[in-house]
Tab-separated table of C-alpha atoms and ligand atoms in Angstrom:
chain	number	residue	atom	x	y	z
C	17	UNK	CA	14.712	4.018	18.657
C	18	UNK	CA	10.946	5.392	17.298
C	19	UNK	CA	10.796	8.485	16.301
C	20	UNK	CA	6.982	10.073	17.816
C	21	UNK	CA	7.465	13.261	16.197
C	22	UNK	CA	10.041	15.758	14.191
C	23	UNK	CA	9.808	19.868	14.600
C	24	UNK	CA	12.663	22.721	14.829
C	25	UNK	CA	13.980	23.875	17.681
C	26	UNK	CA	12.370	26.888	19.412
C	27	UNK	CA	10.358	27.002	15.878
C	28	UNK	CA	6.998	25.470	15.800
C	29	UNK	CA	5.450	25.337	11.900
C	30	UNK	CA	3.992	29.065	11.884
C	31	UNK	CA	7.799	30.818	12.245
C	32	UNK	CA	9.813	31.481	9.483
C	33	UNK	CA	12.428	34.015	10.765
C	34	UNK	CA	15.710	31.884	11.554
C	35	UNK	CA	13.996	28.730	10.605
C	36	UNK	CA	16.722	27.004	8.371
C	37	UNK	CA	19.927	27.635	10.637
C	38	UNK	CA	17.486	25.595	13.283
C	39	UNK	CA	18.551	22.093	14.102
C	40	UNK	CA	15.563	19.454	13.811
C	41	UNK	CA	14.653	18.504	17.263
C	42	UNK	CA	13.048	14.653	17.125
C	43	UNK	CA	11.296	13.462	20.074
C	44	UNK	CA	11.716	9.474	21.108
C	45	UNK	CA	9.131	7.189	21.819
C	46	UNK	CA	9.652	6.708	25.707
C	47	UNK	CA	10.939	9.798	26.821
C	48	UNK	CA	14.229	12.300	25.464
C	49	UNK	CA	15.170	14.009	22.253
C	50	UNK	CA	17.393	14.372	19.566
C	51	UNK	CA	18.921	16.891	17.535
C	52	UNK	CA	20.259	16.779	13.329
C	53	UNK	CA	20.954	19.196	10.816
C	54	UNK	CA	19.076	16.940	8.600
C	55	UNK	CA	16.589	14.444	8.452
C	56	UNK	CA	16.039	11.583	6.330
C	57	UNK	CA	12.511	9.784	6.948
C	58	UNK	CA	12.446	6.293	5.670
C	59	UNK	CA	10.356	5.190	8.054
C	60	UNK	CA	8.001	3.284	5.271
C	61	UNK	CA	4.308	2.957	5.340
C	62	UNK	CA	4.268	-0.696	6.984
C	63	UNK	CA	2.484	0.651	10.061
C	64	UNK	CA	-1.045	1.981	8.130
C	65	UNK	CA	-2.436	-0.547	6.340
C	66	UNK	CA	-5.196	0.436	3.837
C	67	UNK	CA	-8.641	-0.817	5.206
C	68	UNK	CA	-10.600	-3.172	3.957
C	69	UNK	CA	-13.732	-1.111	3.003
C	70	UNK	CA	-13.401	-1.188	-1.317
C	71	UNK	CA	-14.460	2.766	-1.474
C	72	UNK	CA	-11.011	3.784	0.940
C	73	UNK	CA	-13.444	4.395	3.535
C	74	UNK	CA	-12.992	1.733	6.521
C	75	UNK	CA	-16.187	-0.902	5.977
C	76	UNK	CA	-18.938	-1.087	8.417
C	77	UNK	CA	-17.938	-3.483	11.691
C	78	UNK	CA	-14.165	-3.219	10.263
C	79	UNK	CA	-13.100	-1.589	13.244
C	80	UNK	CA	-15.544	-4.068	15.419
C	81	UNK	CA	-13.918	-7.227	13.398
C	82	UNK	CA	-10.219	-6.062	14.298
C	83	UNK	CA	-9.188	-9.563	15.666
C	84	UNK	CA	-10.242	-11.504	13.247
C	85	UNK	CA	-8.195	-9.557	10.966
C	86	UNK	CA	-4.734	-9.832	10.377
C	87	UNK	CA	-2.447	-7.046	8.039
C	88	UNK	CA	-0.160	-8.295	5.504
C	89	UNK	CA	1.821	-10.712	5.940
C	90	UNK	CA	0.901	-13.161	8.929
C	91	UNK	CA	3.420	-15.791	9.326
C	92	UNK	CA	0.953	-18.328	7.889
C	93	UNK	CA	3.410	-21.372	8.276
C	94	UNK	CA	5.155	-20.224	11.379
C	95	UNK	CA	4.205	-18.432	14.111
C	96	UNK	CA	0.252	-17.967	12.853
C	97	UNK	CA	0.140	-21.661	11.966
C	98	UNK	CA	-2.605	-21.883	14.721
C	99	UNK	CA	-5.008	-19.226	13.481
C	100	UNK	CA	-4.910	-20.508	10.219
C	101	UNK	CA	-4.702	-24.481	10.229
C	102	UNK	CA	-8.347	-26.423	9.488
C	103	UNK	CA	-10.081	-22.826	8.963
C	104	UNK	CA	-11.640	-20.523	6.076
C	105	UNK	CA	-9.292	-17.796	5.527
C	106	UNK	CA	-10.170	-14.715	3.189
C	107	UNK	CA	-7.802	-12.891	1.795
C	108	UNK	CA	-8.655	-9.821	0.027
C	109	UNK	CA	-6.237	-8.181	-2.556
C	110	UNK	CA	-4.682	-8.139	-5.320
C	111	UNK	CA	-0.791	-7.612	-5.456
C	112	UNK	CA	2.156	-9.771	-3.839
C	113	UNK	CA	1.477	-9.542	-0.406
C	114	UNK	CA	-1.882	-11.576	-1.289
C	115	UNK	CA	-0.242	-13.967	-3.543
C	116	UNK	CA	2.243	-14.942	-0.627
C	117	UNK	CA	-0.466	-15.817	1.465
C	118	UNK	CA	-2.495	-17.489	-0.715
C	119	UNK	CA	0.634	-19.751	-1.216
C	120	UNK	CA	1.347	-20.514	2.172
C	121	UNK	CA	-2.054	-21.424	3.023
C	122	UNK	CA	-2.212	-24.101	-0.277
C	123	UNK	CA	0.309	-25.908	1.896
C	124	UNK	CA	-1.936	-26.377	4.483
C	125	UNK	CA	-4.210	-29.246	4.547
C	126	UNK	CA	-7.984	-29.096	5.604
C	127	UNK	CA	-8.096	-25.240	5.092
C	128	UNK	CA	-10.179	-23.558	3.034
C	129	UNK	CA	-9.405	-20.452	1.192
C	130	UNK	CA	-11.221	-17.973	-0.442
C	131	UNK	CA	-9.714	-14.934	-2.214
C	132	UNK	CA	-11.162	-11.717	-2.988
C	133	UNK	CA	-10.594	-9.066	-5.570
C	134	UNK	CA	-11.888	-5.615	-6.763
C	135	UNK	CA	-10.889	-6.632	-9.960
C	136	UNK	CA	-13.275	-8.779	-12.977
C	137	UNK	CA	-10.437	-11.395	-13.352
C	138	UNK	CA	-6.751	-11.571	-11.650
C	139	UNK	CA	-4.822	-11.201	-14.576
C	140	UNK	CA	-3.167	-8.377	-12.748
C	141	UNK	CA	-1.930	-10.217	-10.149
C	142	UNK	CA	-0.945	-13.622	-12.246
C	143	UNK	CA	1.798	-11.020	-13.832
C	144	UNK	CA	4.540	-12.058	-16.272
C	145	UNK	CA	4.883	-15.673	-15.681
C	146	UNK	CA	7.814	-16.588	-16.859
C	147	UNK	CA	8.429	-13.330	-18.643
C	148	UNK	CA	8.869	-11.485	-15.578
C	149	UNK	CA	12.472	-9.688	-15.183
C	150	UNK	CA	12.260	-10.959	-11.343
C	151	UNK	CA	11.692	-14.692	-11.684
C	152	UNK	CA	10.819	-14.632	-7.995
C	153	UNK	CA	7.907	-12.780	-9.147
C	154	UNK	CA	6.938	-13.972	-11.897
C	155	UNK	CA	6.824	-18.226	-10.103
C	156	UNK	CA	4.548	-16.282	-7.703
C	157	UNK	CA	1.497	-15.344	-10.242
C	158	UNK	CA	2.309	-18.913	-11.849
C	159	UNK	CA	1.641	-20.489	-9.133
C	160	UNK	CA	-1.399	-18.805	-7.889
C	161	UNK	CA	-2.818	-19.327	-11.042
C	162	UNK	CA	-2.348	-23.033	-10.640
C	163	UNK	CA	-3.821	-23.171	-7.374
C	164	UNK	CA	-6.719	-20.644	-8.849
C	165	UNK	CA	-7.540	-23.195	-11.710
C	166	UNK	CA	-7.385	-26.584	-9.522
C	167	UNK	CA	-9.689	-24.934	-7.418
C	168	UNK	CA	-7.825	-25.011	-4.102
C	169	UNK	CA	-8.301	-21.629	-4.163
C	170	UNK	CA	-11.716	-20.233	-4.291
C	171	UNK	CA	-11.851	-16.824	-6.443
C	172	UNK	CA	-14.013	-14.047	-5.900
C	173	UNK	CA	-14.230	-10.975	-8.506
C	174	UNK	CA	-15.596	-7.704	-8.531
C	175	UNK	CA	-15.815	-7.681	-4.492
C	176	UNK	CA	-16.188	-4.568	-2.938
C	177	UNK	CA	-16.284	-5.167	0.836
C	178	UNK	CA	-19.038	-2.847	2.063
C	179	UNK	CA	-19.560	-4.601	5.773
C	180	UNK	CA	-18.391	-7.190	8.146
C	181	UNK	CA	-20.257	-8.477	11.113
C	182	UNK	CA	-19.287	-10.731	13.693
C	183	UNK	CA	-21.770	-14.117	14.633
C	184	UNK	CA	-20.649	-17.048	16.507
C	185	UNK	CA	-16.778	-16.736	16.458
C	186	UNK	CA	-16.883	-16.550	12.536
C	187	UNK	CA	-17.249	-12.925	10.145
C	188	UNK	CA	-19.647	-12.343	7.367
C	189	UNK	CA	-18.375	-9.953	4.555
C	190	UNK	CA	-20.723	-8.696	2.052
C	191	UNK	CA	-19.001	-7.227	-1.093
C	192	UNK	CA	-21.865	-4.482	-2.848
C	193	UNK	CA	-20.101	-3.454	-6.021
C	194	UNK	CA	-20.681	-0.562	-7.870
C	195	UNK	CA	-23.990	-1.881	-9.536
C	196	UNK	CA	-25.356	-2.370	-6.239
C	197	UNK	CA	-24.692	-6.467	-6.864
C	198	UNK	CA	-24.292	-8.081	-3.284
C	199	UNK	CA	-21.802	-11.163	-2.441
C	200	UNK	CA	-21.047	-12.725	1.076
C	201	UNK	CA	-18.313	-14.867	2.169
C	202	UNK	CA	-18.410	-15.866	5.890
C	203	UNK	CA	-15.113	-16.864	7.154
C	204	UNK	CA	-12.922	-17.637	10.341
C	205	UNK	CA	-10.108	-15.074	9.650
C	206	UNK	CA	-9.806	-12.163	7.259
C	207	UNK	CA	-5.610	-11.268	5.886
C	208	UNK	CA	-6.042	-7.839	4.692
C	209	UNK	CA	-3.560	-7.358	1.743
C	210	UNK	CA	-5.013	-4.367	0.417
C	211	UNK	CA	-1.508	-2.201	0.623
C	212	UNK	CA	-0.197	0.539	2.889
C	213	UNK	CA	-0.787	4.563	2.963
C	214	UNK	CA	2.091	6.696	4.012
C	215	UNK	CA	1.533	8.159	7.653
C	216	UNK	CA	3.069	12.024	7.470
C	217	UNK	CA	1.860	12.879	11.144
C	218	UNK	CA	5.637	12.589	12.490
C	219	UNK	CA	6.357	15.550	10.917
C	220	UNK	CA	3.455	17.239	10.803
C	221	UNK	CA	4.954	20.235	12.313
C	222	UNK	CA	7.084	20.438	9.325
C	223	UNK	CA	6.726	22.240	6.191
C	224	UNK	CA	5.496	19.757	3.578
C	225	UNK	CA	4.652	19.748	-0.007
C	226	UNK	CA	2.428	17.086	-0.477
C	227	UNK	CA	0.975	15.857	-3.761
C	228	UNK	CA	-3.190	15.839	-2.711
C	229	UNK	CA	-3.254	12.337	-4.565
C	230	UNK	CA	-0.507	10.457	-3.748
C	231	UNK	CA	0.611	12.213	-0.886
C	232	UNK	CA	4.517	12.376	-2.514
C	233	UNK	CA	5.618	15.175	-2.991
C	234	UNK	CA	4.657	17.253	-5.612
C	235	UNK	CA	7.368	17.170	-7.814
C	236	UNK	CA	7.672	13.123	-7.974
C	237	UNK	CA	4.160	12.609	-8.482
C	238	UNK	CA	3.661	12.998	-12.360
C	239	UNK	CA	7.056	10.683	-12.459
C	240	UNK	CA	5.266	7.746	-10.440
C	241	UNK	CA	1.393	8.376	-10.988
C	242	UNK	CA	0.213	4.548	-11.341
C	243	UNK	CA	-2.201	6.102	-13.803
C	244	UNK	CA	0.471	6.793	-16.205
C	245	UNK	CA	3.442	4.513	-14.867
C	246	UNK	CA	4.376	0.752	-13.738
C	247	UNK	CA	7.664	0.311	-11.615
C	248	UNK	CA	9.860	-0.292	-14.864
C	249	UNK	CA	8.689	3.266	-16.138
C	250	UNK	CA	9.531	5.803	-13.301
C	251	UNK	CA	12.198	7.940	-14.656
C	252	UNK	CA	15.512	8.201	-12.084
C	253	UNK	CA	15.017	11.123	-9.348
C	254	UNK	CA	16.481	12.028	-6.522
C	255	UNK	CA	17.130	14.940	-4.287
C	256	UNK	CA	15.352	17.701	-6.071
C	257	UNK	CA	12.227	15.917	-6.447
C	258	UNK	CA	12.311	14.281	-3.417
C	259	UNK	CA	13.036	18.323	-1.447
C	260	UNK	CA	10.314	20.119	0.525
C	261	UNK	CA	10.013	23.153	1.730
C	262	UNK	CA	11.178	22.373	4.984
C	263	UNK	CA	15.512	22.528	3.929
C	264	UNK	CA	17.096	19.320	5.325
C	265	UNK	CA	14.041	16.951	6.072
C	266	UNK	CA	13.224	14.504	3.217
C	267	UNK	CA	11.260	11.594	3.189
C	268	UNK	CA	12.761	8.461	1.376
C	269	UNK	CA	12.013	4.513	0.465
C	270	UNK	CA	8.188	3.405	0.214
C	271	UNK	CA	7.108	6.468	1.941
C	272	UNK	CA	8.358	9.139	-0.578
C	273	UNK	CA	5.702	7.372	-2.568
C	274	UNK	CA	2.891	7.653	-0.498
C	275	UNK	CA	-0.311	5.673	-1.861
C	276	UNK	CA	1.703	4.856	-5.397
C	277	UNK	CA	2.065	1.458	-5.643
C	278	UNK	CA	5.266	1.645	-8.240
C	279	UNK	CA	8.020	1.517	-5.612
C	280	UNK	CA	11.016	-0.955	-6.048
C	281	UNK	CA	13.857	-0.687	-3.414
C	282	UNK	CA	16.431	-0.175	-6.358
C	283	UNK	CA	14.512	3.237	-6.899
C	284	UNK	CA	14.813	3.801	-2.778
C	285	UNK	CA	18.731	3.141	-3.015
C	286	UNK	CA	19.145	5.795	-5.770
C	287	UNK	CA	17.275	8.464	-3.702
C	288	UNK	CA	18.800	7.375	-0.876
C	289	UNK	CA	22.719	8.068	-2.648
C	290	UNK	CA	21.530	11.155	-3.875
C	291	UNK	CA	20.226	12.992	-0.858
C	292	UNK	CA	23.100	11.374	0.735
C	293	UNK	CA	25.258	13.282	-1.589
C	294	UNK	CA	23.275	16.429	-1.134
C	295	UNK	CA	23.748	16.550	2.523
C	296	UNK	CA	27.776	15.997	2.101
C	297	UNK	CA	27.569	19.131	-0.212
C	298	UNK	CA	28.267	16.822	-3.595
C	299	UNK	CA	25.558	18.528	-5.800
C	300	UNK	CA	26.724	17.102	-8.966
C	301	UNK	CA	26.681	13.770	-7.936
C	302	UNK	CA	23.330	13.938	-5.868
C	303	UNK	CA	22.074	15.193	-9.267
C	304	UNK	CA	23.682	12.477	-11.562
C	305	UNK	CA	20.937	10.406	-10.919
C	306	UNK	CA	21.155	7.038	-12.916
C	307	UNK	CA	18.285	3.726	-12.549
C	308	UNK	CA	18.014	0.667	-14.615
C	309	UNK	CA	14.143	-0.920	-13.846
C	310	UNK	CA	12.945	-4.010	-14.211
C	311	UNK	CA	9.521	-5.021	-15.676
C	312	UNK	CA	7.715	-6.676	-13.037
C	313	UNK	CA	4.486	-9.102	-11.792
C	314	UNK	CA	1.291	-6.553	-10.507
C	315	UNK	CA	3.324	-3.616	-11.852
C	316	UNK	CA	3.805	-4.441	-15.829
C	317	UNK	CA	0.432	-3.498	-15.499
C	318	UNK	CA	-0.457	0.212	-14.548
C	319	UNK	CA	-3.766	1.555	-12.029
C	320	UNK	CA	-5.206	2.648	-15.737
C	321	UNK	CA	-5.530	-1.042	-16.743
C	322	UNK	CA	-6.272	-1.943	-13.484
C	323	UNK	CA	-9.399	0.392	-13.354
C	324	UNK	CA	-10.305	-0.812	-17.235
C	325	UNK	CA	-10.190	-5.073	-15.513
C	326	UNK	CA	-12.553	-3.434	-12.223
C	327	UNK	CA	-15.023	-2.260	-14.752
C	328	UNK	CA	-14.867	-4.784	-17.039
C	329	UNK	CA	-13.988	-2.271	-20.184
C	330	UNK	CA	-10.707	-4.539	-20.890
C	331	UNK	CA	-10.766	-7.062	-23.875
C	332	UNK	CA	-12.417	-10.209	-23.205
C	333	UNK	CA	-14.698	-9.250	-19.860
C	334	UNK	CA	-18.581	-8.956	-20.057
C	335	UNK	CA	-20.421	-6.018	-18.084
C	336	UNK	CA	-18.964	-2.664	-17.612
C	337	UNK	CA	-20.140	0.196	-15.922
C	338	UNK	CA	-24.086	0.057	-14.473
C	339	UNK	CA	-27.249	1.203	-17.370
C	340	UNK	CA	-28.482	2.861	-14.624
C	341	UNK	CA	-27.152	5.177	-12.237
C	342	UNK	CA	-26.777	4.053	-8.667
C	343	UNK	CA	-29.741	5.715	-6.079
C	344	UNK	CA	-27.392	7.925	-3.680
C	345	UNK	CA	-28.869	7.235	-0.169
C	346	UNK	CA	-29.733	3.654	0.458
C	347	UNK	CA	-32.462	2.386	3.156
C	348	UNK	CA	-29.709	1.650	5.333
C	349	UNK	CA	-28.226	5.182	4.987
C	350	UNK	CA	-29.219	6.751	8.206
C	351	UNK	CA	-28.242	4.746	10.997
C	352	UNK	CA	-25.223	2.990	9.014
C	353	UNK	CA	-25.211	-0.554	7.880
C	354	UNK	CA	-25.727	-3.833	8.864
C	355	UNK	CA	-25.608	-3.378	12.863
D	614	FAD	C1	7.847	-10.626	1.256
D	614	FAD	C2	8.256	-9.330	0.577
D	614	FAD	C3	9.109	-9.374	-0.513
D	614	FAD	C4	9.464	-8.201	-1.181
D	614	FAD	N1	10.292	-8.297	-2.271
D	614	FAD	C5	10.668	-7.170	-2.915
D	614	FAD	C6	11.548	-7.234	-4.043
D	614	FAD	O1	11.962	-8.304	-4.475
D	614	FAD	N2	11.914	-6.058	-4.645
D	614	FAD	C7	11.462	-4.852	-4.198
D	614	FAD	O2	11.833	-3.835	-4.773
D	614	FAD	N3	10.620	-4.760	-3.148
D	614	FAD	C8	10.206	-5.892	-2.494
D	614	FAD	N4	9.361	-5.811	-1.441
D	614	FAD	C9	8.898	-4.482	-1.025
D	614	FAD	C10	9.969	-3.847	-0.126
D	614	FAD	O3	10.212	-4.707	0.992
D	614	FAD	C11	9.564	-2.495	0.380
D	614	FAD	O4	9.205	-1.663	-0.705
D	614	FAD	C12	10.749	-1.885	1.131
D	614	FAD	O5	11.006	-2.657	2.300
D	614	FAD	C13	10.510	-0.447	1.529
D	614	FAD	O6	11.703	-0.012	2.150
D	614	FAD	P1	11.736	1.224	3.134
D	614	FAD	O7	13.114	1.244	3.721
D	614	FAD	O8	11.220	2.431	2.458
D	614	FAD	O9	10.663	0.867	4.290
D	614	FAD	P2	10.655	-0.362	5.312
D	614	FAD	O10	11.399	-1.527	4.760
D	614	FAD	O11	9.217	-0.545	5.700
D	614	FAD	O12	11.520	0.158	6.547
D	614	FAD	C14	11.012	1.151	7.419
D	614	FAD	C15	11.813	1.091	8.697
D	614	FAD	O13	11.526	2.247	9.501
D	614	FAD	C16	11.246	1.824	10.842
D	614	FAD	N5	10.323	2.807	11.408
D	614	FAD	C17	9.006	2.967	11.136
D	614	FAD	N6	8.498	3.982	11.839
D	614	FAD	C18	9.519	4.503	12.578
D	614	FAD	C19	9.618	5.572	13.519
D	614	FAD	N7	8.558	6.327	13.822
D	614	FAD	N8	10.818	5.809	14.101
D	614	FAD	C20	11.908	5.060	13.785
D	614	FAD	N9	11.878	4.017	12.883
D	614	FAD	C21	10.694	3.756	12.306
D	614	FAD	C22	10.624	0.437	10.688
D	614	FAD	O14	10.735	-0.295	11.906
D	614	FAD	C23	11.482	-0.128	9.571
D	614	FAD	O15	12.684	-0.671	10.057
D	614	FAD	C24	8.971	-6.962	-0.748
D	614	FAD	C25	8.134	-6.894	0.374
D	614	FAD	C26	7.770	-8.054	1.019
D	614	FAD	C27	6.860	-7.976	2.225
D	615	NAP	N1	7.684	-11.720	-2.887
D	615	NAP	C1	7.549	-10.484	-3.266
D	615	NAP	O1	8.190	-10.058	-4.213
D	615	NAP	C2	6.621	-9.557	-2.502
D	615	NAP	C3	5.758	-10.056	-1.535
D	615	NAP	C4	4.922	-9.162	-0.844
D	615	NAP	C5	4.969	-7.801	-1.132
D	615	NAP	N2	5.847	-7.344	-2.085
D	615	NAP	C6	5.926	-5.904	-2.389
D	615	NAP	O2	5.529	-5.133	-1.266
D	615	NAP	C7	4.795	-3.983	-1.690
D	615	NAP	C8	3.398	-3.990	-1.091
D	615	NAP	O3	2.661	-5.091	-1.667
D	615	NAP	P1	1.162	-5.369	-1.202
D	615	NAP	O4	0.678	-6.528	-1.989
D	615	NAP	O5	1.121	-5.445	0.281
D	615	NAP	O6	0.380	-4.017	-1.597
D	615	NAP	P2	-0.016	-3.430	-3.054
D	615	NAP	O7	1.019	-3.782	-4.059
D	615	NAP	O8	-0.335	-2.009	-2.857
D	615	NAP	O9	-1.319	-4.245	-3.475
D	615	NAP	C9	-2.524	-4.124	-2.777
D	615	NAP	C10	-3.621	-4.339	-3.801
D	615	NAP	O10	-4.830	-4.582	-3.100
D	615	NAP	C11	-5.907	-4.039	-3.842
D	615	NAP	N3	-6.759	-3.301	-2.904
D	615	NAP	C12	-6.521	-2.115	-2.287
D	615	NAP	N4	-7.518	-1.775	-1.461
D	615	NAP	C13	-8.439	-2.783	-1.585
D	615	NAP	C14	-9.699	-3.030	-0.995
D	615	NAP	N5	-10.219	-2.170	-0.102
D	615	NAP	N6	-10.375	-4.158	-1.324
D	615	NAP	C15	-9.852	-5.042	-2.212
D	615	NAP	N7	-8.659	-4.867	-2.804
D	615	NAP	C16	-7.964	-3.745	-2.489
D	615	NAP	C17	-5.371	-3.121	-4.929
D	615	NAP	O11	-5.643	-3.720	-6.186
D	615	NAP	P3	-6.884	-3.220	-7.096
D	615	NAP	O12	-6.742	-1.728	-7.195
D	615	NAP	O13	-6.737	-3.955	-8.373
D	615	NAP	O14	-8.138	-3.607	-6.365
D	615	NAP	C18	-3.877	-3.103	-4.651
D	615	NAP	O15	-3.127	-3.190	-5.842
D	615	NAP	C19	4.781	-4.052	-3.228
D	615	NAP	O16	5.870	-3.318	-3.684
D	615	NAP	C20	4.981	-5.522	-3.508
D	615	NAP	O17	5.525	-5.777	-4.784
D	615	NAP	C21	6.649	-8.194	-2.782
C-alpha cells in the first residue's frame, strides 16, 4: 500500500486553529484514504538516487542516457546477467553499494570493468579490512582491493562526471575535475552507486523542520553531520530529536537522515522503540535511549577525511587544490555542454 501523500484532515499546511486534535489523512496510490493519529514515515530514500553529475547537479545527457544507467544495486548475477555479461560496465562511487557490484561483475568472465571515484585513492572505500567490527564489511574492501591491484578492475580517481553522450549503442563520460583536468571512459552500461537523498514531498503539506544541509531534522543534525561523525560516533536519539513541528508525524530509518551517510539500521531500531514508546504514552522509556555502534568499512572514515582524499590534502597524495583559480563561464557555458 504506497502512500502518495500525508496532510490533516480539513487542515491544509496554512491552519493552525484545531490542528493537533486532527487525524492525519494519507492518500493511497490508486485511489482511497486513510486516517491515524500518528504517523511514522520510514519510507527510506531508496526511490531518489543521487545523480551522477560530481557537483549534485544532474550531468549533461544524464537524463538523455537514462537506459543505459542502472541505480544501485542491479542484480548483476541474476536477473541483469544479460546487460552485463561480455560488456564494459562503469561504476561510479565510492561506498558499499559500489563495492558489491564491482564484486559481482569480477565473477564474470569477458567483462570489463572500470570504476570511478571522486576521491585521489579508494582508501575510503577499502575500509577496515580485517579490523572492521562487521566482518561482512570489512571482506568487502579486502576484496576489492584485490581485484583493484590484479587489475581486473580498472580504477579511475579524481572523476568528476561533468557529461554523458550517447554514440552507437555505447556512452561516453567525461569526468572535468575541479582543476579543469578532463578524463573519458566510454562504456556499454553505467551502475550509478553514488547514494540516495531523502524525498520529503509526501508530506509536504506537513509542518517540517528540516536541517537546510542534511535535510534531518534540525535537532539530529549536529549528532550525525558526516563532517564531524562516522556511524560508530552518533550519540543514541530518539523521539525528541527525531519530533517536528507537525505533533504525531515523524520520519524514521534512512530517511530521518536525509543526505547523511552515517545510518546503521541498529540506530533505526532504537528510534523506532522510542517513538514507539512515545506514541503508547511511555515517556520515560521513549527517552531512555541506549545504542552500542560498531566501527565500520566507508564510515570509520568521516565526509572531513573524505573531502581531505578528493583534494589530495591527506598524507601521502600529490596535488591539492588548483594554483590558479578556475575561469567561471566556460566556452561551452551558453548553450550547455557537449550536445
Ligand atoms: C546489500 C545491502 C546490505 C546492507 N547491509 C547493511 C548492514 O549490514 N547494516 C546496516 O546497518 N545497513 C545495511 N544496509 C543498509 C540498510 O539496508 C538500510 O540503511 C536500511 O534498509 C534502511 O532501512 P529503512 O527501513 O529506513 O528503509 P528501507 O529499507 O529502504 O525501507 C523503506 C520501505 O518503505 C517502502 N516505501 C517507500 N516509499 C513508500 C510509500 N510512499 N508508501 C509506502 N511504503 C513506501 C519501501 O517499499 C520499503 O519497503 C545494507 C544495504 C544493502 C543494499
Ligand atoms: N553489504 C553491505 O554491507 C552493503 C552493501 C550496499 C549498501 N550498504 C549500505 O547501504 C547504504 C547506502 O550505500 P551506498 O553505497 O548506496 O551509498 P553511500 O554510502 O551514500 O555511498 C555513495 C558514495 O558515492 C560517492 N558519490 C556521491 N555522489 C557521487 C558522484 N556524483 N560521483 C561520484 N561519486 C559520488 C560518495 O563518495 P565521495 O563523497 O567520496 O565521492 C558517497 O560516499 C550505506 O549505509 C551502506 O553501508 C551496505
Amino acid at each position: 500500500m504506497k502512500i502518495t501523500a500525508i496532510s490533516r484532515v480539513g487542515h491544509d499546511r496554512i491552519r493552525t486553529a484545531g490542528r493537533d486534535g486532527a487525524p492525519f489523512l494519507l492518500r493511497l496510490e490508486g485511489g482511497g484514504e486513510l486516517r491515524a493519529s500518528a504517523v511514522i514515515d520510514a519510507s527510506g530514500t531508496y526511490t531518489t538516487p543521487s545523480v551522477l553529475g560530481a557537483d549534485g547537479l544532474p550531468a549533461y545527457g544524464e537524463a538523455q542516457a537514462a537506459p543505459f544507467v542502472d541505480h544501485a544495486l542491479p542484480d548483476v548475477l541474476g536477473a541483469d546477467r544479460g546487460s552485463y555479461e561480455g560488456k564494459h560496465t562503469l561504476v561510479v562511487g565510492a561506498g558499499h553499494s559500489a563495492a558489491t557490484t564491482l564484486l559481482a561483475l569480477a565473477e564474470l568472465a569477458d567483462t570489463r570493468i572500470t570504476w570511478a571515484i571522486r576521491a585521489q585513492n579508494a582508501g575510503r572505500t577499502y575500509g577496515g579490512g580485517g579490523a572492521d567490527a562487521l566482518p561482512a564489511r570489512g571482506a568487502l574492501g579486502t576484496r576489492l582491493r584485490a581485484h583493484v591491484d590484479s587489475g581486473r578492475i580498472t580504477l579511475a580517481v579524481g572523476f568528476h562526471t561533468y557529461s554523458i553522450t550517447e554514440d552507437g549503442g555505447q556512452v561516453t563520460v567525461i569526468s572535468r575535475g575541479p582543476s579543469g583536468a578532463e578524463q573519458s571512459v566510454t562504456a556499454d552500461r553505467i551502475v550509478a552507486a553514488t547514494g540516495y537523498r531523502p524525498d520529503h514531498s509526501i508530506a509536504a503539506e506537513l509542518r517540517l523542520d528540516l536541517d537546510p544541509i542534511l535535510g534531518s531534522t534540525r535537532a539530529l543534525a549536529p549528532l550525525i553531520d558526516p563532517n564531524q561523525h562516522s556511524c560508530g560516533t552518533v550519540p543514541a536519539h530518539g523521539v525528541d530529536e527525531l519530533a517536528h513541528p507537525e505533533s504525531g508525524y515523524y520520519a524514521v530509518g534512512v530517511k530521518s537522515y536525509g543526505r547523511a551517510p552515517t545510518f546503521l539500521m541498529a540506530t533505526g531500531y532504537e528510534q523506532v522503540r522510542s517513538v514507539a514508546a512515545a506514541l503508547a504514552g511511555d515517556w520515560e522509556a521513549a527517552r531512555d535511549v541506549q545504542l552500542d555502534l560498531p566501527e565500520t568499512g566507508v564510515c570509520s572514515s568521516n565526509l572531513a577525511e573524505a573531502q581531505e582524499v578528493r583534494v589530495g590534502l591527506a598524507t601521502g597524495i600529490s596535488g591539492g587544490l588548483p594554483a590558479t583559480p578556475l575561469p567561471l563561464v566556460t566556452a561551452d557555458a551558453g548553450g550547455g555542454c557537449c550536445g
